[in-house]
CSV table of N, CA, C and O in Angstrom, one decimal:
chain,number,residue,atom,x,y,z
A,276,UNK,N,-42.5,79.7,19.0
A,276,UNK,CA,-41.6,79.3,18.0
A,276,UNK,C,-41.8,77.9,17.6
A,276,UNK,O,-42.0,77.0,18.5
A,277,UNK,N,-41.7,77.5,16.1
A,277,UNK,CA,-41.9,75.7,15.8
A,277,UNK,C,-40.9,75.8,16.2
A,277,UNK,O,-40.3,76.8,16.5
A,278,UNK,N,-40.8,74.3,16.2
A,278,UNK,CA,-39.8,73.6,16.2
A,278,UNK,C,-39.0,73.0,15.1
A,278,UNK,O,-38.1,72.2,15.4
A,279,UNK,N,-39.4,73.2,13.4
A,279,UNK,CA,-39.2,73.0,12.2
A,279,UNK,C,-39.4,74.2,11.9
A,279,UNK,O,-40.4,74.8,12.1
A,280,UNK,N,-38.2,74.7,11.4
A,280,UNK,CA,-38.3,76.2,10.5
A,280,UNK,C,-37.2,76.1,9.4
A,280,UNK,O,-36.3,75.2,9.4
A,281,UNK,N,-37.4,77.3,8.1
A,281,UNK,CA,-37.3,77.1,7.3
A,281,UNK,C,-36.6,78.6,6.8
A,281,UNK,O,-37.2,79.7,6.6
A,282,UNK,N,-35.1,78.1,6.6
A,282,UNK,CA,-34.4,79.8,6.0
A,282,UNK,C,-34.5,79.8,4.6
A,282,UNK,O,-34.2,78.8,4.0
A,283,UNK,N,-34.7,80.6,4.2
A,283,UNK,CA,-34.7,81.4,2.9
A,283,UNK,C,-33.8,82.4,2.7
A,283,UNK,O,-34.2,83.5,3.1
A,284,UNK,N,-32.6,82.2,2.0
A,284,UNK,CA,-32.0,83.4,1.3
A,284,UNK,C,-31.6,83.3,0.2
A,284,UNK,O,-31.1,82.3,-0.2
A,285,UNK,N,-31.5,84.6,-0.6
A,285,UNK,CA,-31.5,85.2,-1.5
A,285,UNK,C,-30.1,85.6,-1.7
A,285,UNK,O,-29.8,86.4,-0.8
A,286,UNK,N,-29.5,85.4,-2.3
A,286,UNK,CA,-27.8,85.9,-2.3
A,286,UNK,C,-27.0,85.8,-3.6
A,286,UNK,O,-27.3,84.8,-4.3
A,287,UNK,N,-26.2,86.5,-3.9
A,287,UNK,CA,-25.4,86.4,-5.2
A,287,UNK,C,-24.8,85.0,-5.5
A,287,UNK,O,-24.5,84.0,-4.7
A,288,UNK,N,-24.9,85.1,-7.1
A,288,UNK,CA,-24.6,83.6,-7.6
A,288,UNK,C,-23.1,83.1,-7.1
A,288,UNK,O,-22.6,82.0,-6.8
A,289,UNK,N,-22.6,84.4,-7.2
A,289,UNK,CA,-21.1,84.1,-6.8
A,289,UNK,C,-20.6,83.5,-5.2
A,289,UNK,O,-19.5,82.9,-5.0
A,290,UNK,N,-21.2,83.7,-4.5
A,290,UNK,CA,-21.5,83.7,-2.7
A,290,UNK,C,-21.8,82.2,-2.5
A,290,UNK,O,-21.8,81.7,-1.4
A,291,UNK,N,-22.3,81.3,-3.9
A,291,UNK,CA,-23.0,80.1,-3.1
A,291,UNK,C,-22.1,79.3,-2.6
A,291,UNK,O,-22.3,78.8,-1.5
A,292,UNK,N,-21.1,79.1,-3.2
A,292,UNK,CA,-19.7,78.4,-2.3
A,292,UNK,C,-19.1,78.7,-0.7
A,292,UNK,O,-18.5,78.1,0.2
A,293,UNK,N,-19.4,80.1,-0.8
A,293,UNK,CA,-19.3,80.4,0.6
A,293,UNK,C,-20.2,79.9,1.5
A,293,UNK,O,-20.1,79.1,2.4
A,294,UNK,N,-21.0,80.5,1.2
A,294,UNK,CA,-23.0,80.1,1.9
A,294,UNK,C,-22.6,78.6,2.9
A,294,UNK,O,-22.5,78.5,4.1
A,295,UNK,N,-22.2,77.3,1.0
A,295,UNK,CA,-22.4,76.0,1.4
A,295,UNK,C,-21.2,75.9,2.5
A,295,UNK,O,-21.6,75.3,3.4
A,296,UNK,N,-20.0,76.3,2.6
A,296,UNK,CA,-19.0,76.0,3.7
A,296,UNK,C,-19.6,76.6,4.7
A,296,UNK,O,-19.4,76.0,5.7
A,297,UNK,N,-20.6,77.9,5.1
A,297,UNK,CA,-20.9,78.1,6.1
A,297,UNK,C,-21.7,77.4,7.2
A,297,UNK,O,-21.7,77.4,8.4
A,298,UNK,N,-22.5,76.5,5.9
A,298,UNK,CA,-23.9,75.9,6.3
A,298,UNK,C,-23.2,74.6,7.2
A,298,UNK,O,-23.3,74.1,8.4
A,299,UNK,N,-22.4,74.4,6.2
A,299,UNK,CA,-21.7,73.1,6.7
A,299,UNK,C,-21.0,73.1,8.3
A,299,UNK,O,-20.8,72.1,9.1
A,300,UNK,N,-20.7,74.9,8.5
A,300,UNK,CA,-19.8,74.8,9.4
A,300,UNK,C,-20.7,74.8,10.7
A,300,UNK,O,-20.4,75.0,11.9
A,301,UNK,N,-22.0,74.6,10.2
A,301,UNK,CA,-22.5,75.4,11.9
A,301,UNK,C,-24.1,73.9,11.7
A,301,UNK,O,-25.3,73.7,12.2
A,302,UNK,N,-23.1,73.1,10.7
A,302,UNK,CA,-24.2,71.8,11.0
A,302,UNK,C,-25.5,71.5,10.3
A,302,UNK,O,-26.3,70.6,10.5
A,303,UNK,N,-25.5,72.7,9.1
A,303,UNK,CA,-27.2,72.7,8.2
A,303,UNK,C,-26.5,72.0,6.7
A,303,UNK,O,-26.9,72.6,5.7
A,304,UNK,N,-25.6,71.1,6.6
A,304,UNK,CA,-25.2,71.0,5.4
A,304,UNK,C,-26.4,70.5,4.2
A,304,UNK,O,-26.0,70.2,3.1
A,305,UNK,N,-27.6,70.3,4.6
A,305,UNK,CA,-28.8,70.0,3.6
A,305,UNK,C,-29.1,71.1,2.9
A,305,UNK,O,-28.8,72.2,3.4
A,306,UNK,N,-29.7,71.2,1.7
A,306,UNK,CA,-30.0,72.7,1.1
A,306,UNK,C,-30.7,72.3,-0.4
A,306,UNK,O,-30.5,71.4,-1.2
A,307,UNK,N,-31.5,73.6,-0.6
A,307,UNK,CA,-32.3,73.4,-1.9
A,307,UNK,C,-31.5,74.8,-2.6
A,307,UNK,O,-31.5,76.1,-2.5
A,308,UNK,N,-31.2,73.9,-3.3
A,308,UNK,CA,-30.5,76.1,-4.9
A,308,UNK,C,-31.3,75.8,-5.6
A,308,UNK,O,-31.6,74.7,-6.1
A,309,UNK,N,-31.8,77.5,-5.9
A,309,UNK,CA,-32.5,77.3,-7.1
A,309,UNK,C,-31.7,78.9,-7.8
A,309,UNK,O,-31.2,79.6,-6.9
A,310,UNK,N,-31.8,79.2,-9.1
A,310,UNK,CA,-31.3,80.0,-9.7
A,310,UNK,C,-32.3,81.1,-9.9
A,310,UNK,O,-32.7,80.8,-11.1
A,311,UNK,N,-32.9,82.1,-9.7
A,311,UNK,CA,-34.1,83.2,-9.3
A,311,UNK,C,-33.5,84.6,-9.9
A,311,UNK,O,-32.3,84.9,-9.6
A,312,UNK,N,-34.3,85.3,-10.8
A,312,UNK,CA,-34.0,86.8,-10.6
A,312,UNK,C,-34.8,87.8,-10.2
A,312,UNK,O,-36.0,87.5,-10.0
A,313,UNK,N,-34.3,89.1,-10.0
A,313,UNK,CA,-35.2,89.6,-8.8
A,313,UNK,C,-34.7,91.2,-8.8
A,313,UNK,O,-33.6,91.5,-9.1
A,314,UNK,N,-35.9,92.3,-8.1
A,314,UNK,CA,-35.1,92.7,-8.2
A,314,UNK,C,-35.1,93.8,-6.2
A,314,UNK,O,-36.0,93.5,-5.5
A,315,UNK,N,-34.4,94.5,-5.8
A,315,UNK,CA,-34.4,95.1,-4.8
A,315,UNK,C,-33.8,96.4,-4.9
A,315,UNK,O,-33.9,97.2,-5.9
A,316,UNK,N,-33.1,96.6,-3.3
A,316,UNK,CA,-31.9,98.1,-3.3
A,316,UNK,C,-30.8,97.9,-4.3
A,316,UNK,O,-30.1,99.0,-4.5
A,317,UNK,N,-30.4,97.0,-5.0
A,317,UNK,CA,-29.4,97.3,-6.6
A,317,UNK,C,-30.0,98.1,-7.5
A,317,UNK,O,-31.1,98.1,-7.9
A,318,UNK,N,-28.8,98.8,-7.8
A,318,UNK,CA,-29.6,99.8,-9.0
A,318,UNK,C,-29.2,99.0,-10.1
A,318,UNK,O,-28.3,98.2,-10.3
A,319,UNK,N,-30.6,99.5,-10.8
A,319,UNK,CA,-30.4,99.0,-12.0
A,319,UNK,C,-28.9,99.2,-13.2
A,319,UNK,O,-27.9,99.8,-12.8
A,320,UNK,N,-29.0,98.8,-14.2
A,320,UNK,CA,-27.9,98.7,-14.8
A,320,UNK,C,-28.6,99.3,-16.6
A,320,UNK,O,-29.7,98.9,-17.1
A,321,UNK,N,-27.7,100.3,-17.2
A,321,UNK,CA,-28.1,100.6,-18.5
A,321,UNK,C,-26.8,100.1,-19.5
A,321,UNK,O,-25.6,100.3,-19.5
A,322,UNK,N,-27.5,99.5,-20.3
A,322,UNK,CA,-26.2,98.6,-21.1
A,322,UNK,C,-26.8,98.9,-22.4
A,322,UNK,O,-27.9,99.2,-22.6
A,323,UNK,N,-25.7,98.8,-23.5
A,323,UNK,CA,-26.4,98.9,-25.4
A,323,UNK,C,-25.8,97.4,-26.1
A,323,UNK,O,-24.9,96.7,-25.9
A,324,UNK,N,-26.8,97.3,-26.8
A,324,UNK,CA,-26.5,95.9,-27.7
A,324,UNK,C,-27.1,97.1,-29.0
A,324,UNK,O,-28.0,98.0,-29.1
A,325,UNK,N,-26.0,96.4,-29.9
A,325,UNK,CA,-26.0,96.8,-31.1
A,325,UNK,C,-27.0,98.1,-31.4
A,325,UNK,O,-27.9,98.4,-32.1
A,326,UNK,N,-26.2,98.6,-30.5
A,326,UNK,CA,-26.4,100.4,-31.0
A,326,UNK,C,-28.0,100.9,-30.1
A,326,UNK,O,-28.5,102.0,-30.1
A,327,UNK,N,-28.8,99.5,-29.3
A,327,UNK,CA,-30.3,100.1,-29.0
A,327,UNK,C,-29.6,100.0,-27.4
A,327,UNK,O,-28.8,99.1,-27.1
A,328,UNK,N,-29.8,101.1,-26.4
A,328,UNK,CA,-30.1,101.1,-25.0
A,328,UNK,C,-31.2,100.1,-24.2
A,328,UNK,O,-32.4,100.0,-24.5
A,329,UNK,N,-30.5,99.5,-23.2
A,329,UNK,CA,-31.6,98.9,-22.4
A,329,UNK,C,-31.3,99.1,-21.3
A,329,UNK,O,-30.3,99.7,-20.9
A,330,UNK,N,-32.3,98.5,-20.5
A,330,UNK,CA,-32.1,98.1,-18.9
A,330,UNK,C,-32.4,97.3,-18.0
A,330,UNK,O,-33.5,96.8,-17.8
A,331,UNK,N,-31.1,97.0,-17.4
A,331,UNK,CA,-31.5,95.8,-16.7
A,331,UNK,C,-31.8,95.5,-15.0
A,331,UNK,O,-30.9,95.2,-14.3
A,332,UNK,N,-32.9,95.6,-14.6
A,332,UNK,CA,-33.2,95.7,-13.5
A,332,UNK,C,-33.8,94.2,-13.0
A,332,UNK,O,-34.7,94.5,-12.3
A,333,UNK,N,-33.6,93.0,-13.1
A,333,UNK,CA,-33.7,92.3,-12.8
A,333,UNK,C,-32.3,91.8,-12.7
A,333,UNK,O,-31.5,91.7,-13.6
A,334,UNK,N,-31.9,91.4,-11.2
A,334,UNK,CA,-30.4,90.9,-11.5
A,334,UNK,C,-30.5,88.8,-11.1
A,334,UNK,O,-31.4,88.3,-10.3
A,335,UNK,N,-29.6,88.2,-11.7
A,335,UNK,CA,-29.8,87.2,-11.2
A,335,UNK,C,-28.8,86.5,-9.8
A,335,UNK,O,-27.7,86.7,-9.5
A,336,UNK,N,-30.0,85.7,-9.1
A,336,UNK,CA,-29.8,85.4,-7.7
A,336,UNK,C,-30.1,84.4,-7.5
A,336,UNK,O,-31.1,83.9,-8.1
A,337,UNK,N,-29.5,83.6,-6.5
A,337,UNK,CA,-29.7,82.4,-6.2
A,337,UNK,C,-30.2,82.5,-4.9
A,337,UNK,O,-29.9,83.3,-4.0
A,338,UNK,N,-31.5,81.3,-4.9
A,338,UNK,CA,-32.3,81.0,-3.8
A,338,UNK,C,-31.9,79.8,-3.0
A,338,UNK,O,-32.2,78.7,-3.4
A,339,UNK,N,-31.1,80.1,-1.7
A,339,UNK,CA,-31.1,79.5,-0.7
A,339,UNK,C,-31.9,78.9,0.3
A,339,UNK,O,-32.2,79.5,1.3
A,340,UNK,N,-32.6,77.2,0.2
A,340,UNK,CA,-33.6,77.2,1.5
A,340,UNK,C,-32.8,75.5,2.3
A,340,UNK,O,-32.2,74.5,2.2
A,341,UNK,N,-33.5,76.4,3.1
A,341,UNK,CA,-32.7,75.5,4.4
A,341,UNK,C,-33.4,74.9,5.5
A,341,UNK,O,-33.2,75.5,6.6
A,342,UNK,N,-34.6,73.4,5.4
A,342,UNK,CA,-34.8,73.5,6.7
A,342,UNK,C,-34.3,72.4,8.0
A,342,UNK,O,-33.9,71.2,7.9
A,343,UNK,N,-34.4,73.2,9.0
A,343,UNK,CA,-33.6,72.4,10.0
A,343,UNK,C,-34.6,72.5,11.3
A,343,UNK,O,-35.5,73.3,11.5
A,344,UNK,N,-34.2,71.5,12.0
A,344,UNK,CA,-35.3,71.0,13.3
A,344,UNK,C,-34.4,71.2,14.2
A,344,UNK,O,-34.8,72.1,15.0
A,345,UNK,N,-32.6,70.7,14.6
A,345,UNK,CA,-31.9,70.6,15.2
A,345,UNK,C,-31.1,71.6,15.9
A,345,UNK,O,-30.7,71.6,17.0
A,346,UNK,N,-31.0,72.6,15.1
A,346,UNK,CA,-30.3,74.0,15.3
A,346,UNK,C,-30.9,75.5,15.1
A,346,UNK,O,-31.7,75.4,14.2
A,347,UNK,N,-30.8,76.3,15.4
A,347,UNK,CA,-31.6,77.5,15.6
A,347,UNK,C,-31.7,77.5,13.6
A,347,UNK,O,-31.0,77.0,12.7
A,348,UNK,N,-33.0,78.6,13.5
A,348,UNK,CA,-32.6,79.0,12.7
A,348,UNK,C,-32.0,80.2,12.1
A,348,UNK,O,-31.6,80.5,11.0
A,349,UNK,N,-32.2,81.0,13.5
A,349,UNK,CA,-31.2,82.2,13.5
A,349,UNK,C,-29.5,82.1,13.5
A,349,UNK,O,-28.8,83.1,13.1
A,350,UNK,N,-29.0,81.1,13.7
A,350,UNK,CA,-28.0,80.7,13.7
A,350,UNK,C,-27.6,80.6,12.1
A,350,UNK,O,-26.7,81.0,11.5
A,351,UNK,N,-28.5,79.9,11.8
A,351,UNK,CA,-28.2,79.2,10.2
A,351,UNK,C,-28.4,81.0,9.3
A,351,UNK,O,-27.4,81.2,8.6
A,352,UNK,N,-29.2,81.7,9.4
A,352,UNK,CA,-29.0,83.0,8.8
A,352,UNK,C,-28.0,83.8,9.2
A,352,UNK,O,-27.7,84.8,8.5
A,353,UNK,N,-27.6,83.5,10.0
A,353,UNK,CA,-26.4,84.3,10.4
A,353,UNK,C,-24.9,83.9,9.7
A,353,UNK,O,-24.0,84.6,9.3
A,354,UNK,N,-25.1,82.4,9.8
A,354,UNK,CA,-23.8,81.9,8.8
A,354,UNK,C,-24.1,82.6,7.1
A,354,UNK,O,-23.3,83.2,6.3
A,355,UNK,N,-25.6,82.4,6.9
A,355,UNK,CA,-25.3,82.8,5.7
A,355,UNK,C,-25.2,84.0,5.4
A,355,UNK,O,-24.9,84.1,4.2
A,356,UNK,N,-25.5,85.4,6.2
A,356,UNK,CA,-25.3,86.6,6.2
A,356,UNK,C,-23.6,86.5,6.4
A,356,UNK,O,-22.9,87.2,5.6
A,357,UNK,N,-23.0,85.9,7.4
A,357,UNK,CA,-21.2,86.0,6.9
A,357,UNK,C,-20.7,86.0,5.8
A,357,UNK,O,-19.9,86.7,5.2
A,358,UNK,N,-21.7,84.4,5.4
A,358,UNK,CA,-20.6,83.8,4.4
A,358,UNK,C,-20.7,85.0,2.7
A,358,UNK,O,-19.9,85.3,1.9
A,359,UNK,N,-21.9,85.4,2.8
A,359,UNK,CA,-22.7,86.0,1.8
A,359,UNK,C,-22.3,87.7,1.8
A,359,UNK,O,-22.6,88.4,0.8
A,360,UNK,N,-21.9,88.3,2.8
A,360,UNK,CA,-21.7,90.2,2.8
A,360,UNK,C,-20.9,90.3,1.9
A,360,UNK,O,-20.3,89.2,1.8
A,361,UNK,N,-20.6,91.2,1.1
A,361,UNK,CA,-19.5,91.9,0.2
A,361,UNK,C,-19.8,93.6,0.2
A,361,UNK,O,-19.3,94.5,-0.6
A,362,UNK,N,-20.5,93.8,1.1
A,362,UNK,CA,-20.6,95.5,1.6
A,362,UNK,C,-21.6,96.3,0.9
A,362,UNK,O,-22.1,97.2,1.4
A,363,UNK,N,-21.7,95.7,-0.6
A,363,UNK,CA,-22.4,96.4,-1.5
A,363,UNK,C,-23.5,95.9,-1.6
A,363,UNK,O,-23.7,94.8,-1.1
A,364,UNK,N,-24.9,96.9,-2.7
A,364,UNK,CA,-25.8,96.9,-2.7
A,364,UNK,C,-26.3,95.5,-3.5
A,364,UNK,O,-26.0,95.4,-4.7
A,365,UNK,N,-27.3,94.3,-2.7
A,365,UNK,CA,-27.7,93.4,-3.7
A,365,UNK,C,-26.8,92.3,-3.4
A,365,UNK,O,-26.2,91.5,-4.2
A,366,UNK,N,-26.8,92.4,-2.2
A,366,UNK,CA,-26.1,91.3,-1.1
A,366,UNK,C,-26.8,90.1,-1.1
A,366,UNK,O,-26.3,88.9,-1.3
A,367,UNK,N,-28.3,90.6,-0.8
A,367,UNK,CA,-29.4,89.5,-0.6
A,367,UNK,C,-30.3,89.8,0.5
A,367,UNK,O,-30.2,91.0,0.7
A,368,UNK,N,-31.3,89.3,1.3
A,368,UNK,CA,-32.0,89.0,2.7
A,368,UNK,C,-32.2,87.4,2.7
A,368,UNK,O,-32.4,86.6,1.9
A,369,UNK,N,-31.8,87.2,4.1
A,369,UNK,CA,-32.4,86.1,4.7
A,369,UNK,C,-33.9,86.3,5.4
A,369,UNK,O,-34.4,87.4,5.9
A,370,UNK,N,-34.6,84.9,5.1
A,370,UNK,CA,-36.3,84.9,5.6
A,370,UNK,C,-36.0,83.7,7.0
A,370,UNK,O,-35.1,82.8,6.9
A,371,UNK,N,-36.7,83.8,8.1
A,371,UNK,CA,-37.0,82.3,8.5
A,371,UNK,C,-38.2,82.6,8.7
A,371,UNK,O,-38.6,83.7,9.0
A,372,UNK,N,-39.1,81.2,8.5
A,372,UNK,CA,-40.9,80.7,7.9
A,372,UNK,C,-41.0,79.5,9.6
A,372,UNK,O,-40.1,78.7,9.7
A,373,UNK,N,-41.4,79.6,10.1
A,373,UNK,CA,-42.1,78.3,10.6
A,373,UNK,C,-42.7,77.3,10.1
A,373,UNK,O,-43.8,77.6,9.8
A,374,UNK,N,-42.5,76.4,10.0
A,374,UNK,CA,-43.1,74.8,9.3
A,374,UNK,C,-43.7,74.1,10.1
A,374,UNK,O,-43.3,73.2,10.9
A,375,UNK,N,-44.7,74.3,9.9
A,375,UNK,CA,-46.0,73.3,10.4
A,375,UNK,C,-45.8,72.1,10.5
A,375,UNK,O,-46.0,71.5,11.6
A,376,UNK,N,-45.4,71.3,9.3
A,376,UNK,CA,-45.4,69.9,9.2
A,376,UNK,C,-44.2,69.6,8.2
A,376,UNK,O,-43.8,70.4,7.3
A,377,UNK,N,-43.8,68.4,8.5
A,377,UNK,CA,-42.7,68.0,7.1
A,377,UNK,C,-43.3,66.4,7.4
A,377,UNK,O,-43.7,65.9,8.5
A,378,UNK,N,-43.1,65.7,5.8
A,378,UNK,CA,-42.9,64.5,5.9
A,378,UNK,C,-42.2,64.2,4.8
A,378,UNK,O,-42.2,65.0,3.8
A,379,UNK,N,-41.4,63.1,4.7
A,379,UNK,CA,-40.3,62.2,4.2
A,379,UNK,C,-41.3,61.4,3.1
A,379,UNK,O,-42.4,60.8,3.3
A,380,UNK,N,-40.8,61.5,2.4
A,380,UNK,CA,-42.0,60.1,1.5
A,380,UNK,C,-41.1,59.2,1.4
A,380,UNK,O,-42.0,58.3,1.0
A,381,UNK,N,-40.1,58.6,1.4
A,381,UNK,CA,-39.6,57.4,1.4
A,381,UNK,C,-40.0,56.7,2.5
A,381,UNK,O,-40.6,55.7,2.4
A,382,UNK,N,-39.7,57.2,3.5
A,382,UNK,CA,-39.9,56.2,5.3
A,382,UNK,C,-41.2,56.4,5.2
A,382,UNK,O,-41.8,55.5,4.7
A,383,UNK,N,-42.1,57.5,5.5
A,383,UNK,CA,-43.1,58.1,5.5
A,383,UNK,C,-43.3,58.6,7.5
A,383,UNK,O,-44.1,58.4,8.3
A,384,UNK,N,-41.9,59.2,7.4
A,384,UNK,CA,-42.0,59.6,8.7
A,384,UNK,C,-42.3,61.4,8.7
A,384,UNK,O,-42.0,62.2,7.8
A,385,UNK,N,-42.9,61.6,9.9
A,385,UNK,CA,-43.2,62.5,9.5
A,385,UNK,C,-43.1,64.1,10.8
A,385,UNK,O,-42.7,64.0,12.0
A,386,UNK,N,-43.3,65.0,10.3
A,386,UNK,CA,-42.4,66.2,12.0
A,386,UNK,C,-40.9,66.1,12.4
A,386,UNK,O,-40.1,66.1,11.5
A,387,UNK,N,-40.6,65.9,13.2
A,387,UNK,CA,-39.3,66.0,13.4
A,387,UNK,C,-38.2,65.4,13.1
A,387,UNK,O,-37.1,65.9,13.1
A,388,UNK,N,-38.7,64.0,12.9
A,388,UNK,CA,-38.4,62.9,12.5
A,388,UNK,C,-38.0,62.9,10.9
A,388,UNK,O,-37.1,62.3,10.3
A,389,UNK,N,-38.9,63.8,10.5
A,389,UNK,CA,-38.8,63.3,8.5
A,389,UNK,C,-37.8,64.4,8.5
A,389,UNK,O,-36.9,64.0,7.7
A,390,UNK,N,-37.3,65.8,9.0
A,390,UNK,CA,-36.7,66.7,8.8
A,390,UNK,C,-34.6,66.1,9.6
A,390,UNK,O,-33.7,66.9,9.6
């Protein structure tokens, strides 16, 4: 196992407020959002604009990453699988990556130090 790893999750736009009090609560309050769509186990959706049928199978989701040296990162996916369930389909997945190296470009410190 590194010792720098790196969570990735995927989760409803609406959930990111929860996510961030989670993150916070268990010590990872650092974090990158990005706005992503995507698609998985959600079914798609069929909707009409002005009289033509479409579909929409791309839903949009926010990308959660998180890396931390200090605390597990099973820990940190597990806050955000709390903060993030609503039972139904298109909840999200958490990833954890191992990280080879990190460095800071301000200090120019670098491994455990820059994280």
């Amino acid at each position: 196992m590194s010792d720098i790893e790196m969570v990735i999750a995927y989760i409803r736009p609406d959930k990111l407020a929860d996510v961030k009090r989670g993150l916070a609560e268990v010590g990872a309050p650092s974090l990158t959002v990005t706005n992503v769509s995507g698609r998985g186990s959600q079914p798609a959706k069929t909707s009409q604009y002005r009289g033509e049928e479409y579909t929409v199978d791309l839903h949009q989701k926010v990308k959660v990453e998180c890396v931390v040296a200090d605390i597990e990162g099973s820990d940190v996916a597990e806050a955000i699988c709390e903060a993030a369930k609503t039972g139904e389909p298109g909840d999200g997945k958490v990833f954890i990556l191992p990280v080879d190296s990190a460095y800071q470009i301000r200090t120019g410190k670098t491994g455990l130090e820059a994280v």
